[in-house]
Coordinates of C-alpha atoms in Angstrom, one line a residue:
M1327 CA 79.9 40.7 -18.6
G1328 CA 82.0 37.7 -18.1
P1329 CA 80.5 33.9 -18.0
E1330 CA 81.2 33.9 -14.3
Q1331 CA 79.2 36.8 -13.6
W1332 CA 76.4 36.0 -15.9
A1333 CA 76.1 32.6 -14.3
R1334 CA 75.8 33.9 -11.0
K1335 CA 72.5 35.8 -11.9
Q1336 CA 70.8 32.9 -14.0
L1337 CA 68.2 30.9 -12.3
P1338 CA 68.8 27.0 -11.9
Y1339 CA 66.8 24.4 -13.3
L1340 CA 63.8 24.6 -11.0
T1341 CA 61.3 21.7 -10.1
G1342 CA 57.5 22.2 -8.5
A1343 CA 59.3 21.7 -5.0
S1344 CA 62.2 24.2 -5.3
F1345 CA 62.8 28.1 -5.8
S1346 CA 65.7 30.3 -5.7
L1347 CA 66.8 33.5 -4.4
I1348 CA 69.7 33.7 -7.1
G1349 CA 67.9 36.8 -9.1
L1350 CA 67.3 38.9 -6.2
R1351 CA 69.5 41.7 -5.2
P1352 CA 71.9 41.1 -1.7
V1353 CA 69.8 42.9 0.5
V1354 CA 66.6 41.3 -0.8
Q1355 CA 68.1 38.1 -0.6
L1356 CA 68.9 38.9 3.3
E1357 CA 65.2 40.2 3.7
L1358 CA 63.4 37.3 2.3
L1359 CA 65.6 34.7 4.4
F1360 CA 64.7 36.4 7.3
A1361 CA 61.0 36.5 6.5
L1362 CA 61.1 32.5 5.6
Q1363 CA 62.9 32.0 9.0
A1364 CA 60.3 34.1 11.0
R1365 CA 57.7 31.9 9.2
D1366 CA 59.0 28.8 9.8
A1367 CA 59.5 29.2 13.4
R1368 CA 55.8 29.7 13.5
G1369 CA 55.2 26.6 11.8
G1370 CA 53.6 28.4 9.0
R1371 CA 53.7 26.5 5.8
I1372 CA 56.3 27.5 3.0
A1373 CA 55.1 26.8 -0.8
P1374 CA 57.7 27.0 -3.2
H1375 CA 55.3 28.0 -6.2
V1376 CA 54.3 31.2 -3.9
L1377 CA 58.0 32.1 -3.8
R1378 CA 58.7 31.8 -7.3
T1379 CA 55.6 33.9 -7.8
I1380 CA 57.1 36.9 -5.5
T1381 CA 60.8 37.1 -6.6
T1382 CA 59.8 37.3 -10.1
K1383 CA 58.3 40.9 -9.1
I1384 CA 60.8 41.9 -6.8
A1385 CA 63.9 40.7 -9.1
D1386 CA 64.8 44.7 -9.5
L1387 CA 63.9 46.0 -6.0
P1388 CA 67.4 46.9 -4.0
S1389 CA 65.5 46.5 -0.4
L1390 CA 61.7 45.7 0.6
V1391 CA 61.8 47.6 3.5
M1392 CA 62.9 50.6 1.8
A1393 CA 60.8 50.0 -1.6
P1394 CA 58.0 52.5 -2.4
P1395 CA 54.5 51.4 -0.5
E1396 CA 52.8 50.7 -4.1
R1397 CA 55.6 48.3 -5.2
M1398 CA 54.7 46.4 -2.2
A1399 CA 50.9 46.9 -2.6
V1400 CA 49.2 43.2 -2.7
E1401 CA 47.7 44.1 -5.7
V1402 CA 51.2 44.0 -7.6
F1403 CA 51.7 40.2 -6.8
G1404 CA 48.2 39.0 -8.8
R1405 CA 45.1 37.5 -7.1
G1406 CA 46.8 34.4 -5.2
G1407 CA 45.3 34.4 -1.7
D1408 CA 48.6 32.6 -0.7
V1409 CA 50.9 35.2 -2.5
H1410 CA 49.1 38.0 -0.7
A1411 CA 49.3 36.4 3.0
F1412 CA 53.0 35.6 2.5
V1413 CA 53.8 39.1 1.2
R1414 CA 51.9 40.6 4.3
E1415 CA 53.5 38.4 6.7
A1416 CA 56.8 39.2 5.5
M1417 CA 56.6 42.6 5.5
R1418 CA 55.2 42.9 9.2
H1419 CA 58.5 40.8 10.3
L1420 CA 60.8 43.0 8.3
N1421 CA 59.0 46.3 9.3
G1422 CA 59.1 45.2 12.9
A1423 CA 62.6 44.5 12.8
F1424 CA 63.7 47.4 11.0
D1425 CA 61.7 49.5 13.6
E1426 CA 63.9 47.4 16.7
L1427 CA 66.6 48.1 14.6
N1428 CA 66.5 51.6 15.0
G1429 CA 64.8 51.9 18.1
V1430 CA 61.5 52.8 17.1
D1431 CA 58.7 51.6 19.4
P1432 CA 56.1 50.5 17.2
T1433 CA 53.3 51.6 19.7
E1434 CA 54.3 55.2 19.3
R1435 CA 53.1 54.9 15.6
N1436 CA 49.5 56.3 14.7
V1437 CA 48.8 52.9 13.1
W1438 CA 49.4 50.0 15.1
D1439 CA 49.8 46.6 13.7
L1440 CA 48.2 44.5 15.8
V1441 CA 50.0 41.4 15.2
T1442 CA 53.4 43.4 15.7
V1443 CA 52.8 44.9 19.0
G1444 CA 51.4 41.6 20.2
I1445 CA 47.4 42.3 20.7
A1446 CA 45.9 39.0 21.4
S1447 CA 42.5 38.3 19.2
E1448 CA 40.6 37.1 22.0
K1449 CA 41.7 37.1 25.7
G1450 CA 43.9 34.1 26.7
D1451 CA 44.9 33.3 23.4
A1452 CA 48.4 33.0 22.1
P1453 CA 50.0 36.2 19.9
R1454 CA 47.6 36.5 16.9
R1455 CA 48.6 35.7 13.7
N1456 CA 45.7 37.0 11.5
T1457 CA 46.1 40.5 10.3
G1458 CA 44.8 43.6 12.1
Y1459 CA 45.0 47.1 12.3
A1460 CA 44.2 49.9 15.1
D1461 CA 44.3 53.5 13.2
F1462 CA 44.2 56.0 16.0
T1463 CA 44.2 58.8 13.2
T1464 CA 40.4 58.8 13.6
V1465 CA 40.6 60.7 16.7
V1466 CA 41.3 64.4 15.6
Q1467 CA 42.3 65.9 19.2
P1468 CA 46.1 65.1 19.8
W1469 CA 45.7 65.0 23.4
L1470 CA 42.8 62.6 23.5
R1471 CA 44.7 60.4 21.3
Q1472 CA 47.4 60.2 23.6
V1473 CA 45.2 59.2 26.2
V1474 CA 43.7 56.2 24.2
M1475 CA 47.2 55.4 23.1
E1476 CA 48.4 55.1 26.4
W1477 CA 45.6 53.4 27.7
A1478 CA 46.2 50.5 25.0
R1479 CA 50.0 50.5 25.7
T1480 CA 49.3 50.2 29.4
V1481 CA 46.3 47.7 29.3
R1482 CA 47.3 45.7 26.4
P1483 CA 43.4 45.1 25.9
Q1484 CA 42.4 41.9 23.4
G1485 CA 41.8 43.0 20.0
S1486 CA 37.7 43.3 20.1
Q1487 CA 38.1 45.3 23.6
L1488 CA 40.5 47.9 21.7
S1489 CA 38.4 48.0 18.8
K1490 CA 35.2 48.9 20.9
R1491 CA 37.1 51.5 22.9
L1492 CA 38.7 53.1 20.0
F1493 CA 35.4 53.3 18.1
A1494 CA 33.9 55.2 21.0
T1495 CA 36.9 57.5 21.5
T1496 CA 36.3 58.4 17.9
A1497 CA 32.7 58.8 18.3
A1498 CA 33.4 61.4 21.1
S1499 CA 36.0 62.9 18.8
R1500 CA 33.8 63.9 16.1
A1501 CA 31.6 65.4 18.6
L1502 CA 33.9 67.2 20.0
F1503 CA 35.4 68.8 16.7
R1504 CA 31.7 70.1 15.8
R1505 CA 32.0 72.0 19.1
V1506 CA 33.6 75.6 19.0
G1507 CA 37.7 75.1 19.0
G1508 CA 37.0 71.7 18.0
G1509 CA 38.0 70.4 21.4
M1510 CA 41.7 70.8 20.8
E1511 CA 42.2 72.7 23.5
P1512 CA 41.8 70.4 26.7
S1513 CA 41.8 73.2 29.4
S1514 CA 38.8 74.8 27.3
L1515 CA 36.4 71.8 28.0
Q1516 CA 33.5 72.1 30.4
F1517 CA 30.2 70.2 31.3
A1518 CA 28.4 71.2 28.2
D1519 CA 30.9 69.8 25.8
M1520 CA 30.5 66.5 27.5
T1521 CA 26.8 67.0 27.5
A1522 CA 27.5 67.1 23.7
V1523 CA 29.5 64.2 23.6
A1524 CA 26.7 62.1 25.7
D1525 CA 23.8 63.5 22.9
A1526 CA 26.3 62.2 20.4
F1527 CA 26.2 58.9 21.6
R1528 CA 22.6 58.8 22.2
G1529 CA 21.8 59.4 18.4
L1530 CA 25.0 57.2 17.4
Q1531 CA 23.9 55.3 14.0
K1532 CA 25.6 52.6 11.9
E1533 CA 27.3 53.6 8.7
D1534 CA 24.1 52.5 6.9
G1535 CA 22.1 55.0 8.8
S1536 CA 20.4 52.7 10.9
D1537 CA 20.0 52.9 14.7
Y1538 CA 22.3 51.3 17.1
A1539 CA 20.7 49.8 20.2
N1540 CA 20.4 52.0 23.0
K1541 CA 22.0 49.2 25.0
Y1542 CA 25.1 49.5 22.7
R1543 CA 24.9 53.1 22.8
A1544 CA 25.3 53.2 26.6
T1545 CA 28.1 50.7 26.3
L1546 CA 30.1 53.2 24.0
F1547 CA 29.6 55.8 26.1
S1548 CA 30.5 54.0 29.4
E1549 CA 33.8 53.0 27.4
F1550 CA 34.4 56.6 26.6
C1551 CA 33.7 57.7 30.4
Q1552 CA 36.3 54.8 31.7
L1553 CA 38.9 56.2 29.3
L1554 CA 38.7 59.7 30.7
E1555 CA 39.0 58.1 34.3
F1556 CA 42.2 56.3 32.9
G1557 CA 43.7 59.5 31.8
R1558 CA 43.1 61.5 35.1
Q1559 CA 44.6 58.4 36.9
A1560 CA 47.5 58.3 34.7
G1561 CA 48.3 62.3 34.8
L1562 CA 47.5 62.6 31.4
M1563 CA 44.5 64.9 31.8
D1564 CA 45.8 67.4 34.4
T1565 CA 44.8 70.3 32.4
V1566 CA 41.3 69.1 31.8
P1567 CA 38.5 70.9 34.0
G1568 CA 36.5 68.5 36.6
G1569 CA 33.4 69.6 34.5
F1570 CA 34.4 67.3 31.4
A1571 CA 33.8 63.9 33.2
R1572 CA 30.7 61.6 33.6
H1573 CA 28.0 62.8 35.5
S1574 CA 24.6 60.8 36.6
S1575 CA 22.5 62.8 34.6
L1576 CA 24.5 62.3 31.3
R1577 CA 23.3 58.8 31.0
I1578 CA 21.9 56.7 28.0
V1579 CA 18.5 55.1 29.1
V1580 CA 18.2 51.3 27.9
E1581 CA 14.4 51.1 27.3
E1582 CA 12.3 48.1 28.4
P1583 CA 11.6 46.0 25.3
N1584 CA 7.9 46.2 24.6
E1585 CA 6.3 42.7 25.8
D1586 CA 3.9 42.5 23.2
E1587 CA 6.6 41.9 20.3
V1588 CA 7.7 39.1 18.8
G1589 CA 10.7 37.8 21.1
K1590 CA 13.7 36.2 20.1
A1591 CA 12.7 32.5 20.3
V1592 CA 12.3 30.4 17.5
P1593 CA 8.8 29.6 17.2
E1594 CA 8.0 25.9 17.7
S1595 CA 6.2 25.5 14.4
V1596 CA 9.7 26.7 12.7
I1597 CA 11.5 24.2 15.1
R1598 CA 9.4 21.4 13.7
Q1599 CA 10.1 22.7 10.2
L1600 CA 13.8 22.9 10.9
D1601 CA 13.7 19.1 12.2
A1602 CA 12.4 18.0 9.2
Y1603 CA 15.3 19.1 7.5
L1604 CA 17.9 18.3 9.9
G1605 CA 19.5 15.5 7.6
S1606 CA 20.8 18.5 5.4
F1607 CA 22.7 20.2 7.9
G1608 CA 26.3 20.1 7.0
D1609 CA 25.9 19.8 3.4
G1610 CA 28.5 21.8 1.3
I1611 CA 31.0 22.8 4.2
T1612 CA 34.2 22.1 5.1
Y1613 CA 35.3 21.6 8.7
G1614 CA 39.3 21.2 9.2
D1615 CA 40.0 17.7 7.8
L1616 CA 36.6 15.7 9.0
G1617 CA 35.0 13.7 6.5
S1618 CA 31.7 14.9 5.3
D1619 CA 29.5 12.3 7.5
D1620 CA 31.7 13.3 10.5
L1621 CA 30.9 16.8 10.0
K1622 CA 27.5 16.5 9.4
L1623 CA 26.8 14.5 12.4
M1624 CA 28.7 17.0 14.3
F1625 CA 26.6 19.8 13.5
Q1626 CA 23.1 17.8 13.9
A1627 CA 24.4 16.9 17.2
I1628 CA 25.0 20.5 18.3
Y1629 CA 21.8 21.8 16.8
E1630 CA 19.7 19.4 18.5
L1631 CA 21.6 19.9 21.9
L1632 CA 21.1 23.8 21.4
R1633 CA 17.4 23.1 20.9
D1634 CA 16.8 20.5 23.8
T1635 CA 19.0 22.0 26.3
G1636 CA 18.8 25.5 26.0
R1637 CA 22.4 26.4 26.6
R1638 CA 24.4 29.1 25.2
P1639 CA 26.1 28.2 22.1
N1640 CA 29.7 28.8 23.9
E1641 CA 28.4 26.3 26.7
I1642 CA 27.7 23.5 23.9
A1643 CA 30.9 24.1 22.0
S1644 CA 32.9 23.5 25.0
L1645 CA 31.2 20.2 26.2
H1646 CA 33.7 17.6 27.2
M1647 CA 33.8 14.0 26.5
D1648 CA 32.5 13.3 29.9
C1649 CA 29.4 15.5 30.0
L1650 CA 27.1 12.8 30.4
E1651 CA 25.9 12.0 33.7
R1652 CA 23.8 9.1 34.7
I1653 CA 22.3 9.0 38.7
D1654 CA 19.4 6.6 39.6
G1655 CA 18.3 6.3 36.1
D1656 CA 18.0 10.0 35.0
Y1657 CA 20.6 11.8 33.1
N1658 CA 22.2 14.8 33.7
L1659 CA 24.4 17.2 31.2
V1660 CA 27.4 18.5 33.1
W1661 CA 28.4 22.0 31.5
N1662 CA 30.3 24.8 32.3
N1663 CA 28.6 28.3 32.8
Y1664 CA 31.0 30.7 31.8
K1665 CA 28.9 34.0 31.8
G1666 CA 28.2 33.4 35.3
K1667 CA 31.7 31.7 36.1
R1668 CA 29.6 28.8 37.7
M1669 CA 31.2 25.6 36.6
N1670 CA 30.0 21.7 36.6
R1671 CA 26.5 22.7 36.3
R1672 CA 23.9 20.0 35.9
L1673 CA 21.0 19.9 33.6
P1674 CA 18.1 17.3 33.9
I1675 CA 17.7 15.9 30.4
D1676 CA 15.5 13.3 28.8
S1677 CA 16.7 10.1 27.3
D1678 CA 16.5 11.1 23.9
T1679 CA 18.6 14.2 24.2
A1680 CA 21.1 11.7 26.2
G1681 CA 20.7 9.6 23.1
V1682 CA 22.2 12.0 21.1
I1683 CA 24.9 12.7 22.9
Q1684 CA 25.9 9.0 23.2
R1685 CA 25.4 8.5 19.6
W1686 CA 28.1 11.3 18.8
Q1687 CA 30.4 10.3 21.6
R1688 CA 30.8 6.7 20.0
R1689 CA 31.3 8.5 16.5
R1690 CA 33.5 11.0 17.9
R1691 CA 35.7 8.3 19.4
E1692 CA 36.2 6.5 16.4
M1693 CA 36.6 9.2 13.9
A1694 CA 39.9 10.8 12.4
G1695 CA 41.2 14.2 11.8
A1696 CA 39.8 15.6 15.5
E1697 CA 43.1 14.0 17.5
H1698 CA 44.6 17.4 18.3
S1699 CA 41.0 17.7 20.6
P1700 CA 40.8 14.6 22.3
T1701 CA 38.9 15.8 25.4
F1702 CA 36.3 18.0 23.8
M1703 CA 33.0 16.8 22.5
F1704 CA 33.2 18.9 19.5
P1705 CA 36.9 19.5 18.2
A1706 CA 38.6 22.7 17.0
A1707 CA 39.1 22.8 13.0
T1708 CA 42.8 22.6 12.9
S1709 CA 45.6 21.7 15.4
G1710 CA 46.7 25.4 15.2
D1711 CA 43.6 26.6 16.8
T1712 CA 44.0 28.3 20.1
R1713 CA 41.0 26.9 21.5
R1714 CA 40.9 23.0 21.6
H1715 CA 36.8 23.0 20.6
I1716 CA 35.0 24.2 18.0
R1717 CA 34.1 28.0 17.9
T1718 CA 31.0 29.5 17.9
G1719 CA 31.6 31.4 14.9
A1720 CA 31.9 28.0 13.0
I1721 CA 28.5 26.9 14.3
S1722 CA 26.9 30.3 13.3
N1723 CA 28.4 30.0 9.5
A1724 CA 27.3 26.7 9.3
M1725 CA 23.3 27.2 10.5
R1726 CA 23.3 30.0 8.4
A1727 CA 24.1 28.0 5.4
W1728 CA 21.9 25.2 6.4
V1729 CA 18.8 27.5 7.1
D1730 CA 19.4 29.8 4.1
G1731 CA 19.7 26.6 1.5
I1732 CA 16.2 25.4 3.1
E1733 CA 13.4 25.5 0.4
R1734 CA 10.7 26.9 2.5
L1735 CA 10.2 27.9 6.0
D1736 CA 6.8 29.4 6.7
S1737 CA 6.1 31.5 9.6
E1738 CA 3.0 31.3 11.7
V1739 CA 1.6 34.8 10.2
P1740 CA -1.2 34.3 7.5
D1741 CA -1.3 36.6 4.5
S1742 CA -4.7 38.0 3.1
D1743 CA -5.5 34.4 1.7
G1744 CA -4.6 32.5 4.5
R1745 CA -1.6 31.2 3.6
P1746 CA 1.4 31.3 6.0
L1747 CA 3.9 34.1 5.1
P1748 CA 7.9 33.1 5.0
F1749 CA 9.7 33.2 8.3
D1750 CA 12.5 35.5 8.5
R1751 CA 15.6 33.3 8.6
Q1752 CA 17.9 35.8 10.1
L1753 CA 15.9 35.4 13.0
V1754 CA 17.2 31.8 13.1
Y1755 CA 20.8 31.7 15.3
P1756 CA 22.3 29.5 17.8
Y1757 CA 21.5 31.8 20.7
A1758 CA 18.0 31.9 19.6
F1759 CA 17.3 28.3 20.7
R1760 CA 17.8 29.3 24.4
H1761 CA 14.9 31.5 24.2
S1762 CA 13.3 29.0 22.7
Y1763 CA 13.8 26.4 25.4
A1764 CA 13.1 28.9 28.0
Q1765 CA 9.8 30.3 26.0
R1766 CA 8.5 26.9 25.7
H1767 CA 8.8 26.0 29.6
A1768 CA 7.2 29.4 30.2
D1769 CA 4.2 28.8 27.9
G1770 CA 3.6 25.0 29.3
G1771 CA 3.5 26.8 32.9
T1772 CA 6.6 25.6 34.2
P1773 CA 6.6 27.5 37.9
L1774 CA 9.1 30.5 38.1
D1775 CA 11.8 29.1 40.4
V1776 CA 12.1 26.1 38.3
L1777 CA 12.8 27.8 35.1
K1778 CA 15.1 30.3 36.9
E1779 CA 17.1 26.8 37.9
L1780 CA 16.9 25.5 34.5
M1781 CA 18.2 28.7 33.0
D1782 CA 20.8 29.0 35.8
H1783 CA 20.0 32.5 36.2
R1784 CA 21.1 34.6 39.5
D1785 CA 18.1 36.9 39.5
A1786 CA 14.6 35.8 39.0
K1787 CA 14.1 38.9 37.0
T1788 CA 15.8 37.7 34.4
T1789 CA 13.7 34.5 33.6
L1790 CA 10.7 36.7 34.9
G1791 CA 10.9 38.2 31.3
Y1792 CA 10.0 35.2 29.4
Y1793 CA 6.5 35.0 31.5
K1794 CA 5.5 38.6 30.8
V1795 CA 2.1 39.0 29.7
S1796 CA 0.3 42.5 29.3
L1797 CA -2.9 43.2 30.8
K1798 CA -4.3 43.9 27.3
R1799 CA -3.2 40.3 26.1
K1800 CA -4.6 38.8 29.3
R1801 CA -7.7 40.4 29.3
E1802 CA -8.2 39.4 25.6
A1803 CA -7.1 35.6 26.6
V1804 CA -9.8 35.5 29.6
A1805 CA -12.3 37.1 27.3
T1806 CA -11.8 33.7 24.9
M1807 CA -11.1 31.2 27.5
R1808 CA -14.3 32.1 29.8
Q1809 CA -16.5 31.0 26.8
H1810 CA -15.1 27.5 26.9
V1811 CA -15.5 26.8 30.8
V1812 CA -16.8 23.6 31.6
N1813 CA -18.4 21.8 34.4
R1814 CA -17.3 18.3 35.5
S1815 CA -19.5 16.4 33.0
G1816 CA -18.1 18.3 30.2
Q1817 CA -21.0 20.7 29.8
P1818 CA -21.0 24.0 28.8
A1819 CA -20.5 26.4 32.0
P1820 CA -19.3 29.8 30.3
M1821 CA -18.5 32.7 32.7
S1822 CA -20.6 35.9 32.2
S1823 CA -17.7 38.2 32.1
N1824 CA -13.8 38.4 32.6
T1825 CA -14.7 39.5 36.2
A1826 CA -16.7 36.4 37.2
Y1827 CA -13.7 34.2 35.4
E1828 CA -11.2 36.0 37.9
R1829 CA -13.4 36.8 40.9
R1830 CA -16.2 34.6 41.4
S1831 CA -14.0 31.2 40.8
V1832 CA -10.8 30.4 42.4
Q1833 CA -7.8 28.7 40.6
V1834 CA -7.0 25.0 41.7
A1835 CA -4.6 22.6 40.6
F1836 CA -6.8 21.4 37.6
G1837 CA -9.1 23.9 36.9
G1838 CA -11.4 26.9 38.7
C1839 CA -13.3 26.1 41.6
V1840 CA -16.9 27.9 42.6
E1841 CA -17.5 26.2 45.8
P1842 CA -18.3 29.3 48.3
S1843 CA -15.8 28.7 51.4
N1844 CA -13.0 27.4 48.7
V1845 CA -13.0 30.6 46.7
K1846 CA -13.1 32.5 50.1
A1847 CA -10.1 30.7 51.2
G1848 CA -8.5 31.4 48.0
G1849 CA -8.4 28.0 46.8
K1850 CA -7.1 26.3 50.0
A1851 CA -10.1 24.8 51.7
C1852 CA -11.4 22.5 49.7
P1853 CA -13.9 20.0 51.1
I1854 CA -13.4 17.0 49.6
R1855 CA -9.2 17.1 49.3
F1856 CA -9.2 18.4 45.6
Q1857 CA -11.1 15.4 43.8
C1858 CA -12.3 18.1 41.2
A1859 CA -13.3 15.7 39.1
G1860 CA -15.9 14.0 41.5
C1861 CA -17.2 17.7 42.6
G1862 CA -20.0 19.8 41.2
F1863 CA -18.3 23.1 41.6
Y1864 CA -15.6 22.3 39.5
R1865 CA -14.9 24.2 36.4
P1866 CA -12.1 23.4 34.2
D1867 CA -11.1 24.9 30.9
P1868 CA -8.6 24.1 28.1
S1869 CA -5.7 26.1 29.7
Y1870 CA -5.6 23.4 32.3
L1871 CA -5.3 20.2 30.0
P1872 CA -1.9 19.9 30.6
A1873 CA -1.9 19.9 34.3
I1874 CA -5.0 17.5 34.1
E1875 CA -3.3 14.9 31.9
D1876 CA -0.3 15.0 34.1
H1877 CA -2.4 14.4 37.3
I1878 CA -3.9 11.2 35.2
R1879 CA 0.0 10.1 34.9
G1880 CA 0.6 10.6 38.4
L1881 CA -2.6 9.0 39.7
K1882 CA -1.8 5.7 37.3
A1883 CA 1.5 5.6 39.0
D1884 CA 0.2 5.9 42.3
R1885 CA -2.3 3.2 41.6
E1886 CA 0.6 0.8 40.4
I1887 CA 2.5 1.3 43.6
A1888 CA -1.0 0.8 45.7
L1889 CA -1.4 -2.7 43.9
A1890 CA 2.2 -3.2 44.6
M1891 CA 1.6 -2.3 48.2
D1892 CA -1.5 -4.8 48.4
A1893 CA -3.6 -1.9 49.3
E1894 CA -7.4 -2.6 50.0
D1895 CA -9.5 -3.0 46.9
W1896 CA -11.4 0.3 47.9
V1897 CA -8.3 2.3 47.9
V1898 CA -7.1 1.1 44.3
R1899 CA -11.1 1.6 43.0
N1900 CA -11.2 5.1 43.9
M1901 CA -8.1 5.8 42.2
T1902 CA -9.3 4.1 39.0
E1903 CA -12.5 5.8 39.1
E1904 CA -10.8 9.4 39.8
V1905 CA -8.3 8.7 36.8
A1906 CA -11.8 7.6 34.5
A1907 CA -13.3 11.1 36.0
F1908 CA -10.6 13.2 34.8
K1909 CA -9.9 11.4 31.7
D1910 CA -13.8 12.0 30.9
V1911 CA -13.1 15.6 31.4
A1912 CA -10.2 16.0 29.3
E1913 CA -11.6 13.9 26.3
R1914 CA -14.7 15.7 26.4
M1915 CA -12.7 19.1 26.2
K1916 CA -10.5 17.8 23.4
T1917 CA -13.7 16.8 21.4
K1918 CA -15.0 20.0 21.7
L1919 CA -12.0 21.4 20.4
D1920 CA -11.5 19.2 17.5
Q1921 CA -14.9 20.5 16.3
L1922 CA -13.6 24.2 16.4
A1923 CA -12.5 25.8 12.8
P1924 CA -8.6 26.2 12.9
G1925 CA -8.3 30.0 13.4
E1926 CA -10.8 29.7 16.7
R1927 CA -8.8 26.2 17.9
A1928 CA -5.5 28.4 17.5
E1929 CA -7.2 31.4 19.5
I1930 CA -7.9 29.4 22.4
E1931 CA -4.4 27.6 22.3
E1932 CA -2.7 31.1 22.5
A1933 CA -5.1 32.4 25.3
S1934 CA -4.0 28.9 27.1
K1935 CA -0.4 29.8 26.9
I1936 CA -0.8 33.1 28.1
L1937 CA -3.3 32.1 31.2
R1938 CA -0.7 29.0 32.0
K1939 CA 2.2 31.7 31.8
T1940 CA 0.2 34.2 34.3
R1941 CA -0.5 31.2 36.8
A1942 CA 3.2 29.8 36.7
V1943 CA 4.4 33.5 38.1
R1944 CA 2.1 33.1 40.7
G1945 CA 3.4 29.9 41.8
R1946 CA 0.2 28.1 42.2
T1947 CA 0.6 25.7 39.2
V1948 CA 1.3 22.0 39.8
L1949 CA 2.8 21.6 36.5
P1950 CA 6.1 19.9 36.4
V1951 CA 9.0 20.5 34.3
T1952 CA 8.0 19.1 30.7
V1953 CA 10.3 17.6 28.2
V1954 CA 9.3 17.9 24.3
Q1955 CA 9.5 14.5 22.9
R1956 CA 11.1 14.1 19.3
K1957 CA 11.6 11.9 16.7
E1958 CA 15.3 10.9 16.4
H1959 CA 16.4 11.7 13.1
G1960 CA 18.6 9.9 10.8
A1961 CA 21.7 11.8 9.4

């Protein structure tokens, strides 16, 4: 070998910021240059040390595209994540170009590279950059595989939709494969085969052997039925008999959840514990270029808004900088209901929650590292994110890390020694605070129609779920509460039975009433115009305490208005005496409750919640929407 030939193959002196392709075969040089150009065109980072590592591993290869798969496996290139990412992307670009050169449609392959075929990660996203594959070989029957592949080519679904429908088709394929003939001949399929498929979906389990929820099973079965409808409309199933199709008898019943089971709401006692640890939310995590202090304040503000507003995680994540509105001294949160396709909604919020927004807005305008998301309250992690606001996954991950790091989190359930058992931390996640918000209002007696508006539900049946109280629980609540009925003087006046509590008295605004004519009229014929605290027939109990206290506040406000109007002294005097009478009733009940053992008091409080929910659904309560006041947390 002559000196010139030797020199052409020797690597030049390289600094840390350079790399060379001289040591590679000519075809490999061109292939690598093509991959570098494709990466640069999308704005990808090119790290010289990554290229130096790769070139040492492929120096003997005549071609990357034609190389044996085992030579281009990521394990060959060591443990570096950046190296693996570059190799995967380079081979994707090269294989795609090679297919195009040879006139091969990548969607004709049984395994799709989702980046190459242009399947977006989410609806509205730009073409995906992250790796992903769709393996159609899991569908055993060739005719069924052709249908699902043609659907994917035609519809071009987002990645999650493709994954769900392919999973459903695979489950159906396995069920057919267990039938006589394996479902290979489409013309032999009958209603019995479709029944077997439906049965397979009814018993579908996860890989670990646990059950899927019936709602998810029903969704997957519907996905498969929709695929069959597409196949018939596209002319791909002309030989399949009509019996192999969706039928009304083949449905998966979504069971009604047991109303006595613990709901998805995070209990208020657990929320109070979380509040105590709020200052640690955001410790030890990173988010784009945000500094540690900014990051913590952002996640803490997100938590407080989830807790206090009951909005869905995506509705909080996508709040705009101008989301706070003030009209006549009252604050509204301006938000978008993406699920219901109702934009610019208004939610009344209290001043504490408005303060959370205002503090974060001031910090948001001053901080660095979020210039790429100027209009959103909570910015995306990087400028390369197709969404300009924080993703709900980032909120979930941050919350999971925070909750898992809390030293102790107690439940409301005691062990055999009376100590609280640990709370299941998996039950604390962003969406659960929406349930907590609704349950808080339902337990407080907020009327059904008011809570429906607060939750922005179209149908009151959805809201009604938060008020569900079984007959058994209601009977138990009445049995507890009837022993604690008092008269207007605060003296015990227990009802002899559940029937007496519910039938021999009538529910009025601030307690029970046993005045015969008012009972007969269903509580609408009070002879003294509902001045209950001065009536001998008045029968309050602890479940009415919130309504009584709210009425006292209303009377005080009315008295101030009367004074400003220069009303007669007897008008003001009557209001003052009525306030004193109701205060005396409330204080006597509170004193009796304070004297009870903790277990008995907790039983009464739970019974009060149940009875208030029952009354709220009937629409007879006058308790207005209340807001939980919380102390401001520093961060």
